CSV table of C-alpha atoms in Angstrom, one decimal:
chain,number,residue,atom,x,y,z
A,1300,MET,CA,11.3,25.4,50.6
A,1301,LEU,CA,11.0,27.6,53.7
A,1302,LYS,CA,10.2,31.2,53.3
A,1303,PRO,CA,13.0,33.8,53.9
A,1304,PRO,CA,12.7,35.7,57.5
A,1305,SER,CA,10.6,38.9,57.2
A,1306,ASP,CA,12.1,42.1,58.1
A,1307,MET,CA,8.8,43.3,59.8
A,1308,PRO,CA,8.7,43.0,63.0
A,1309,MET,CA,6.4,41.0,64.8
A,1310,TYR,CA,4.5,41.0,68.1
A,1311,GLY,CA,2.4,38.8,70.2
A,1312,ASN,CA,1.6,37.3,73.6
A,1313,ILE,CA,4.1,34.1,73.9
A,1314,GLU,CA,1.2,32.0,76.2
A,1315,LYS,CA,-2.2,33.1,74.3
A,1316,SER,CA,-0.7,33.6,70.9
A,1317,PRO,CA,2.7,32.2,70.1
A,1318,LEU,CA,4.7,33.2,66.9
A,1319,ASP,CA,4.4,30.5,64.1
A,1320,PHE,CA,7.8,30.2,62.8
A,1321,SER,CA,6.9,26.8,61.1
A,1322,GLU,CA,7.5,28.3,57.5
A,1323,VAL,CA,10.5,30.5,58.7
A,1324,ASP,CA,14.1,29.6,58.3
A,1325,THR,CA,15.5,30.3,61.5
A,1326,ARG,CA,18.6,28.5,61.1
A,1327,LEU,CA,21.8,30.1,61.3
A,1328,PRO,CA,24.3,30.0,58.8
A,1329,MET,CA,27.7,27.1,59.5
A,1330,LEU,CA,30.6,29.3,61.1
A,1331,VAL,CA,34.1,27.3,61.1
A,1332,TYR,CA,37.0,29.0,62.3
A,1333,MET,CA,40.2,26.7,60.9
A,1334,SER,CA,43.7,27.0,61.9
A,1335,ARG,CA,46.0,25.0,59.3
A,1336,GLU,CA,49.0,22.8,60.3
A,1337,LYS,CA,52.4,24.4,59.8
A,1338,ARG,CA,55.7,22.5,60.5
A,1339,PRO,CA,59.5,23.3,60.2
A,1340,GLY,CA,60.7,22.2,56.5
A,1341,TYR,CA,57.2,22.7,54.8
A,1342,ASP,CA,56.6,25.7,53.2
A,1343,HIS,CA,53.6,27.3,54.0
A,1344,ASN,CA,53.4,29.7,50.9
A,1345,LYS,CA,51.7,32.3,53.0
A,1346,LYS,CA,48.5,33.8,52.1
A,1347,ALA,CA,48.1,31.8,49.1
A,1348,GLY,CA,48.6,28.4,51.0
A,1349,ALA,CA,46.0,29.7,53.7
A,1350,MET,CA,43.2,30.3,51.0
A,1351,ASN,CA,43.8,27.0,49.1
A,1352,ALA,CA,43.6,24.8,52.5
A,1353,LEU,CA,40.4,26.8,53.2
A,1354,VAL,CA,39.0,26.0,49.9
A,1355,ARG,CA,39.5,22.0,50.5
A,1356,ALA,CA,38.3,22.3,54.4
A,1357,SER,CA,35.2,24.4,53.1
A,1358,ALA,CA,34.3,22.0,50.3
A,1359,ILE,CA,34.4,19.0,52.7
A,1360,MET,CA,32.0,20.9,55.5
A,1361,SER,CA,30.2,23.2,53.8
A,1362,ASN,CA,30.7,22.9,49.7
A,1363,GLY,CA,29.2,26.1,48.5
A,1364,PRO,CA,29.5,26.8,45.0
A,1365,PHE,CA,30.8,30.4,45.8
A,1366,ILE,CA,33.6,31.4,47.9
A,1367,LEU,CA,34.2,35.4,49.3
A,1368,ASN,CA,37.6,36.3,49.8
A,1369,LEU,CA,37.9,39.2,52.0
A,1370,ASP,CA,41.5,40.4,54.1
A,1371,CYS,CA,41.5,40.5,58.2
A,1372,ASP,CA,41.6,44.2,57.9
A,1373,HIS,CA,38.4,44.6,55.6
A,1374,TYR,CA,34.7,43.7,56.8
A,1375,VAL,CA,31.2,43.4,55.2
A,1376,TYR,CA,29.7,47.0,55.1
A,1377,ASN,CA,26.8,45.8,52.8
A,1378,SER,CA,25.4,42.7,53.1
A,1379,LYS,CA,23.3,42.8,50.2
A,1380,ALA,CA,26.5,42.7,48.1
A,1381,PHE,CA,26.6,39.0,48.7
A,1382,ARG,CA,23.2,38.5,46.7
A,1383,GLU,CA,24.5,41.2,43.9
A,1384,GLY,CA,27.6,39.1,43.4
A,1385,MET,CA,25.6,35.8,43.3
A,1386,CYS,CA,23.4,37.4,40.9
A,1387,PHE,CA,25.7,37.7,38.4
A,1388,MET,CA,27.0,34.1,38.8
A,1389,MET,CA,23.2,33.0,38.5
A,1390,ASP,CA,22.2,35.0,35.5
A,1391,ARG,CA,22.1,33.7,32.0
A,1392,GLY,CA,25.5,33.3,30.7
A,1393,GLY,CA,26.6,33.6,34.5
A,1394,ASP,CA,28.3,30.3,34.3
A,1395,ARG,CA,31.4,31.8,32.3
A,1396,LEU,CA,32.0,34.2,35.1
A,1397,CYS,CA,34.9,33.0,37.1
A,1398,TYR,CA,34.9,35.9,40.0
A,1399,VAL,CA,33.3,39.0,40.8
A,1400,GLN,CA,35.6,41.8,41.7
A,1401,PHE,CA,34.2,44.6,44.4
A,1402,PRO,CA,36.0,47.9,44.9
A,1403,GLN,CA,38.2,48.5,47.7
A,1404,ARG,CA,36.5,51.5,50.0
A,1405,PHE,CA,38.8,52.7,53.1
A,1406,GLU,CA,37.9,54.8,56.1
A,1407,GLY,CA,40.1,56.5,58.6
A,1408,ILE,CA,41.6,58.5,55.8
A,1409,ASP,CA,42.6,62.2,56.1
A,1410,PRO,CA,40.6,64.3,53.8
A,1411,SER,CA,43.4,65.3,51.6
A,1412,ASP,CA,44.1,61.6,51.2
A,1413,ARG,CA,47.5,62.4,51.4
A,1414,TYR,CA,49.2,59.1,51.0
A,1415,ALA,CA,46.4,58.2,47.8
A,1416,ASN,CA,45.1,55.3,49.7
A,1417,HIS,CA,41.5,55.6,47.5
A,1418,ASN,CA,43.4,54.7,44.2
A,1419,THR,CA,40.7,56.6,42.6
A,1420,VAL,CA,42.1,56.0,38.9
A,1421,PHE,CA,42.5,52.6,39.5
A,1422,PHE,CA,39.6,51.2,41.1
A,1423,ASP,CA,36.9,54.2,39.4
A,1424,ILE,CA,38.6,54.4,36.2
A,1425,ASN,CA,40.9,51.5,35.0
A,1426,MET,CA,38.9,48.6,36.7
A,1427,ARG,CA,35.4,50.0,35.1
A,1428,ALA,CA,37.0,50.1,31.6
A,1429,LEU,CA,38.1,46.6,32.2
A,1430,ASP,CA,35.0,45.6,32.7
A,1431,GLY,CA,34.0,46.1,29.4
A,1432,LEU,CA,36.7,43.7,27.9
A,1433,GLN,CA,37.0,40.2,29.7
A,1434,GLY,CA,36.8,41.7,32.9
A,1435,PRO,CA,38.6,43.4,36.3
A,1436,VAL,CA,41.8,41.9,37.3
A,1437,TYR,CA,41.8,40.2,41.2
A,1438,VAL,CA,43.2,42.6,43.7
A,1439,GLY,CA,43.5,40.1,46.4
A,1440,THR,CA,40.3,41.1,48.9
A,1441,GLY,CA,36.3,41.9,48.1
A,1442,CYS,CA,35.9,39.2,45.7
A,1443,LEU,CA,33.7,36.1,45.0
A,1444,PHE,CA,34.6,33.4,43.5
A,1445,ARG,CA,33.2,30.4,41.5
A,1446,ARG,CA,34.7,27.5,43.3
A,1447,ILE,CA,35.0,25.6,40.0
A,1448,ALA,CA,36.9,28.4,38.6
A,1449,LEU,CA,39.3,28.1,41.4
A,1450,TYR,CA,39.6,24.4,40.7
A,1451,GLY,CA,41.4,25.0,37.4
A,1452,PHE,CA,38.7,24.2,34.9
A,1453,ASP,CA,37.9,25.4,31.7
A,1454,PRO,CA,34.8,27.4,31.3
A,1455,PRO,CA,31.7,26.3,29.2
A,1456,ARG,CA,31.4,26.7,25.7
A,1457,SER,CA,34.8,27.6,25.2
A,1458,LYS,CA,35.5,26.2,22.1
A,1459,ASP,CA,35.9,29.6,19.6
A,1460,HIS,CA,38.8,31.4,20.9
A,1461,SER,CA,40.2,34.7,19.6
A,1462,PRO,CA,43.5,34.8,17.9
A,1463,GLY,CA,45.2,36.0,21.2
A,1464,PHE,CA,47.4,39.0,21.8
A,1465,CYS,CA,50.5,38.0,19.7
A,1466,GLY,CA,47.9,36.8,17.0
A,1467,CYS,CA,49.2,39.4,14.7
A,1468,CYS,CA,52.9,38.2,15.0
A,1469,LEU,CA,52.4,34.3,15.6
A,1470,PRO,CA,50.6,32.2,13.6
A,1471,ARG,CA,47.3,31.2,15.5
A,1472,GLY,CA,44.1,29.3,14.0
A,1473,ARG,CA,41.0,31.1,14.9
A,1474,LYS,CA,39.4,27.6,16.6
A,1475,ALA,CA,41.3,25.3,18.5
A,1476,SER,CA,40.2,21.8,18.5
A,1477,ALA,CA,39.9,19.4,21.3
A,1478,SER,CA,42.2,17.3,19.0
A,1479,ASN,CA,45.0,20.0,19.1
A,1480,ALA,CA,44.4,21.3,22.7
A,1481,ASN,CA,46.8,20.6,25.5
A,1482,PRO,CA,44.8,18.2,27.7
A,1483,GLU,CA,46.4,19.7,31.2
A,1484,GLU,CA,44.8,22.8,30.0
A,1485,THR,CA,41.6,21.8,28.5
A,1486,MET,CA,40.9,19.3,31.7
A,1487,ALA,CA,37.1,20.2,33.0
A,1488,LEU,CA,33.9,18.6,34.6
A,1489,ARG,CA,32.0,19.0,31.3
A,1490,MET,CA,33.6,22.0,30.2
A,1491,GLY,CA,35.5,21.5,26.8
A,1492,ASP,CA,34.1,21.6,23.3
A,1493,PHE,CA,30.4,20.6,25.0
A,1494,ASP,CA,28.6,20.8,27.6
A,1495,GLY,CA,27.6,16.9,27.5
A,1496,ASP,CA,31.3,16.1,28.2
A,1497,SER,CA,32.1,14.0,31.4
A,1498,MET,CA,34.3,14.3,33.8
A,1499,ASN,CA,37.3,12.6,34.0
A,1500,LEU,CA,37.4,11.2,37.5
A,1501,ALA,CA,40.3,9.3,37.2
A,1502,THR,CA,42.9,12.2,36.6
A,1503,PHE,CA,41.1,14.1,40.2
A,1504,PRO,CA,43.6,12.4,42.6
A,1505,LYS,CA,47.0,13.7,40.8
A,1506,LYS,CA,45.0,17.1,40.5
A,1507,PHE,CA,43.4,17.6,43.8
A,1508,GLY,CA,45.0,14.8,46.4
A,1509,ASN,CA,43.9,11.7,47.7
A,1510,SER,CA,40.5,12.7,49.6
A,1511,SER,CA,37.8,11.1,48.3
A,1512,PHE,CA,35.5,13.3,50.2
A,1513,LEU,CA,37.4,16.5,48.2
A,1514,ILE,CA,36.9,14.2,44.9
A,1515,ASP,CA,33.3,13.6,45.4
A,1516,SER,CA,32.7,17.4,46.3
A,1517,ILE,CA,33.7,18.8,43.1
A,1518,PRO,CA,30.8,17.6,40.7
A,1519,VAL,CA,28.5,18.6,43.5
A,1520,ALA,CA,29.7,22.0,43.5
A,1521,GLU,CA,29.7,22.6,39.8
A,1522,PHE,CA,26.3,21.5,39.6
A,1523,GLN,CA,24.8,23.6,42.3
A,1524,GLY,CA,27.0,26.8,40.8
A,1525,ARG,CA,24.5,26.4,37.2
A,1526,PRO,CA,22.2,29.0,36.4
A,1527,LEU,CA,18.4,28.2,37.0
A,1528,ALA,CA,17.0,26.6,33.7
A,1529,ASP,CA,13.9,28.8,34.0
A,1530,HIS,CA,14.2,29.6,29.9
A,1531,PRO,CA,15.0,28.0,26.9
A,1532,SER,CA,17.8,30.4,26.5
A,1533,VAL,CA,19.5,29.0,29.3
A,1534,LYS,CA,22.4,26.6,28.6
A,1535,ASN,CA,24.3,24.1,30.9
A,1536,GLY,CA,21.6,25.1,33.6
A,1537,ARG,CA,19.9,23.0,36.7
A,1538,PRO,CA,16.1,22.2,37.1
A,1539,PRO,CA,14.1,24.2,39.5
A,1540,GLY,CA,14.0,22.5,42.8
A,1541,ALA,CA,17.5,20.7,42.5
A,1542,LEU,CA,18.8,22.3,45.6
A,1543,THR,CA,16.0,21.0,48.1
A,1544,ILE,CA,17.6,18.0,49.1
A,1545,PRO,CA,18.7,18.4,52.9
A,1546,ARG,CA,22.6,18.0,53.5
A,1547,GLU,CA,24.1,15.4,55.5
A,1548,ILE,CA,24.7,16.3,59.3
A,1549,LEU,CA,28.4,16.6,60.0
A,1550,ASP,CA,29.8,13.9,61.7
A,1551,ALA,CA,33.3,13.2,63.1
A,1552,SER,CA,34.5,11.1,60.2
A,1553,ILE,CA,34.1,14.4,58.0
A,1554,VAL,CA,35.5,16.7,60.4
A,1555,ALA,CA,38.6,14.4,60.5
A,1556,GLU,CA,38.7,14.7,56.7
A,1557,ALA,CA,38.7,18.3,56.9
A,1558,ILE,CA,41.5,18.5,59.3
A,1559,SER,CA,43.6,15.9,57.1
A,1560,VAL,CA,43.3,18.0,53.8
A,1561,VAL,CA,45.0,21.0,55.8
A,1562,SER,CA,47.7,19.5,56.8
A,1563,CYS,CA,51.1,20.2,55.9
A,1564,TRP,CA,51.8,17.2,53.4
A,1565,TYR,CA,48.6,17.0,51.7
A,1566,GLU,CA,49.5,19.3,48.8
A,1567,GLU,CA,52.7,17.1,48.0
A,1568,LYS,CA,52.9,15.5,44.7
A,1569,THR,CA,49.5,17.5,43.5
A,1570,GLU,CA,48.8,20.3,41.4
A,1571,TRP,CA,47.6,22.8,44.2
A,1572,GLY,CA,49.5,25.8,43.9
A,1573,THR,CA,50.4,25.5,40.5
A,1574,ARG,CA,47.3,24.8,38.4
A,1575,VAL,CA,44.6,24.7,41.3
A,1576,GLY,CA,43.7,27.5,43.5
A,1577,TRP,CA,45.6,30.1,44.3
A,1578,ILE,CA,49.0,30.4,42.6
A,1579,TYR,CA,52.4,29.9,44.7
A,1580,GLY,CA,55.7,32.1,43.8
A,1581,SER,CA,54.6,35.5,43.5
A,1582,VAL,CA,54.8,38.2,45.9
A,1583,THR,CA,51.0,39.3,44.2
A,1584,GLU,CA,49.6,36.3,44.0
A,1585,ASP,CA,46.3,37.2,43.8
A,1586,VAL,CA,47.1,38.8,39.9
A,1587,VAL,CA,48.8,36.1,39.2
A,1588,THR,CA,45.5,33.8,40.0
A,1589,GLY,CA,43.4,36.1,38.3
A,1590,TYR,CA,45.3,35.9,35.2
A,1591,ARG,CA,45.6,32.2,35.0
A,1592,MET,CA,41.6,32.2,35.5
A,1593,HIS,CA,41.1,34.6,32.7
A,1594,ASN,CA,44.1,32.8,30.4
A,1595,ARG,CA,41.6,29.7,30.7
A,1596,GLY,CA,38.9,31.6,29.0
A,1597,TRP,CA,36.9,32.9,32.1
A,1598,LYS,CA,35.5,36.1,32.6
A,1599,SER,CA,35.0,38.7,35.4
A,1600,VAL,CA,33.2,41.3,36.7
A,1601,TYR,CA,33.2,44.3,38.5
A,1602,CYS,CA,30.7,45.2,41.0
A,1603,VAL,CA,30.3,48.6,42.2
A,1604,THR,CA,27.1,48.9,44.7
A,1605,GLN,CA,25.3,52.2,45.8
A,1606,ARG,CA,26.2,51.3,49.0
A,1607,ASP,CA,30.0,50.2,49.5
A,1608,ALA,CA,30.3,46.6,50.0
A,1609,PHE,CA,32.9,46.3,52.1
A,1610,ARG,CA,35.6,48.3,54.0
A,1611,GLY,CA,38.9,48.0,55.2
A,1612,THR,CA,41.6,49.9,57.0
A,1613,ALA,CA,44.2,51.8,55.1
A,1614,PRO,CA,48.1,52.9,56.5
A,1615,ILE,CA,48.0,55.5,58.7
A,1616,ASN,CA,51.7,56.4,58.0
A,1617,LEU,CA,54.0,57.3,55.1
A,1618,THR,CA,56.2,53.8,56.0
A,1619,ASP,CA,53.4,51.3,55.6
A,1620,ARG,CA,52.2,53.2,52.6
A,1621,LEU,CA,55.4,52.8,51.1
A,1622,HIS,CA,55.9,49.3,52.1
A,1623,GLN,CA,52.8,48.2,50.8
A,1624,VAL,CA,53.2,50.1,47.4
A,1625,LEU,CA,56.8,48.5,47.4
A,1626,ARG,CA,55.2,44.9,47.7
A,1627,TRP,CA,52.8,45.9,44.4
A,1628,ALA,CA,55.6,47.2,42.3
A,1629,THR,CA,57.8,44.4,43.1
A,1630,GLY,CA,55.0,41.7,42.1
A,1631,SER,CA,54.0,43.2,39.0
A,1632,VAL,CA,58.0,43.2,37.9
A,1633,GLU,CA,58.0,39.6,38.8
A,1634,ILE,CA,55.1,38.5,36.8
A,1635,PHE,CA,56.7,40.6,33.9
A,1636,PHE,CA,60.2,38.5,34.0
A,1637,SER,CA,58.1,35.2,34.6
A,1638,ARG,CA,55.9,32.9,32.4
A,1639,ASN,CA,52.8,34.8,33.8
A,1640,ASN,CA,53.9,37.3,31.2
A,1641,ALA,CA,50.9,38.6,29.4
A,1642,LEU,CA,52.6,38.0,25.8
A,1643,PHE,CA,52.7,34.3,26.4
A,1644,ALA,CA,48.6,34.5,26.6
A,1645,SER,CA,46.9,31.6,25.6
A,1646,SER,CA,44.3,32.3,22.4
A,1647,LYS,CA,41.7,31.6,24.9
A,1648,MET,CA,42.1,35.4,25.9
A,1649,LYS,CA,40.3,38.2,24.3
A,1650,VAL,CA,42.4,40.3,21.9
A,1651,TYR,CA,42.8,43.4,24.0
A,1652,ALA,CA,42.7,41.5,27.5
A,1653,PRO,CA,46.3,41.1,27.7
A,1654,LEU,CA,46.9,44.5,27.4
A,1655,ASP,CA,45.8,45.1,31.0
A,1656,PHE,CA,48.3,42.5,32.2
A,1657,LEU,CA,51.0,43.9,30.8
A,1658,PHE,CA,50.2,47.5,31.8
A,1659,LEU,CA,50.3,46.5,35.5
A,1660,SER,CA,53.9,45.3,34.8
A,1661,LEU,CA,55.4,47.8,32.3
A,1662,THR,CA,54.1,50.8,34.5
A,1663,LYS,CA,56.1,49.7,37.6
A,1664,VAL,CA,59.4,48.7,36.0
A,1665,ASP,CA,60.5,52.7,35.8
A,1666,SER,CA,58.4,53.2,39.1
A,1667,PRO,CA,60.5,55.1,41.2
A,1668,LYS,CA,59.0,53.7,44.1
A,1669,ILE,CA,61.5,50.4,43.5
């Protein structure tokens, strides 16, 4: 493999002693600006629909195993945050992590923080505490996702489950066997009761759509996201040197396929927005999407870097701040009165993990902001 570029400056005379870059990777990363199709009569589903379109297009063009979600009013403040997030994913046992959530940090806030934009209690206390359970909630930005988790698959080695939040009231077994499990819920690549389970490719068109490019990219993304099998304790790892194969050059057919999967009609009669990708039907689609992943047995991690990973702009007046808090409160109440209520959590969630989602909903019911 090519060596990464060095931080040390190099000087030399171009004519007498030209610099040798033969062993240095000087290639620029791929940058694609995407604009999805919107037509009257088709619900574009706002941010959730845009993110799902981006997931499909990126799967065809680059197919990276990890996806960073960053809102338009945020920017990268620490480039090393990408590596720190991927280290969690690629570590031993990291193949069960669905996302790595970074705290939200803002600039341009007055010293007294009169509108409580920093959300100190939530980001510095609550989220750190949740990291000791099944992981923090997804807050909508500053989050590094595992692509396979967004596709709605189960995590590997998920055969042992806890009784669940309602285990003391409703009869539930300690273990869920494959014969009693719902096939729609336990569908996975090799992710079932055993790591050697093969893929059920026949059901992929109904789940992901009729794009053969997209379907073929799914097992590749899953393999690339596996941890390196450099130790006997690593389960479901990939052998060293398996990712050194060069990628095919993008041609007109691949670009045309990427345009096709972002069309307004592609999601018809598929599971996009219901079981795959960002979930539709809620004002706070971010919380619902993270809850669905935890409900399948995935874990998440809260990563607080020494230097802020990302920074954004906060509301500068009371009106904008109240509208923001109102949207959050409305979404929490919607979740409480929907099928995504934590009271109906599956047995794949840890015992105390649903309490967090239930707390987020109940604290907004009597909130004076709504």
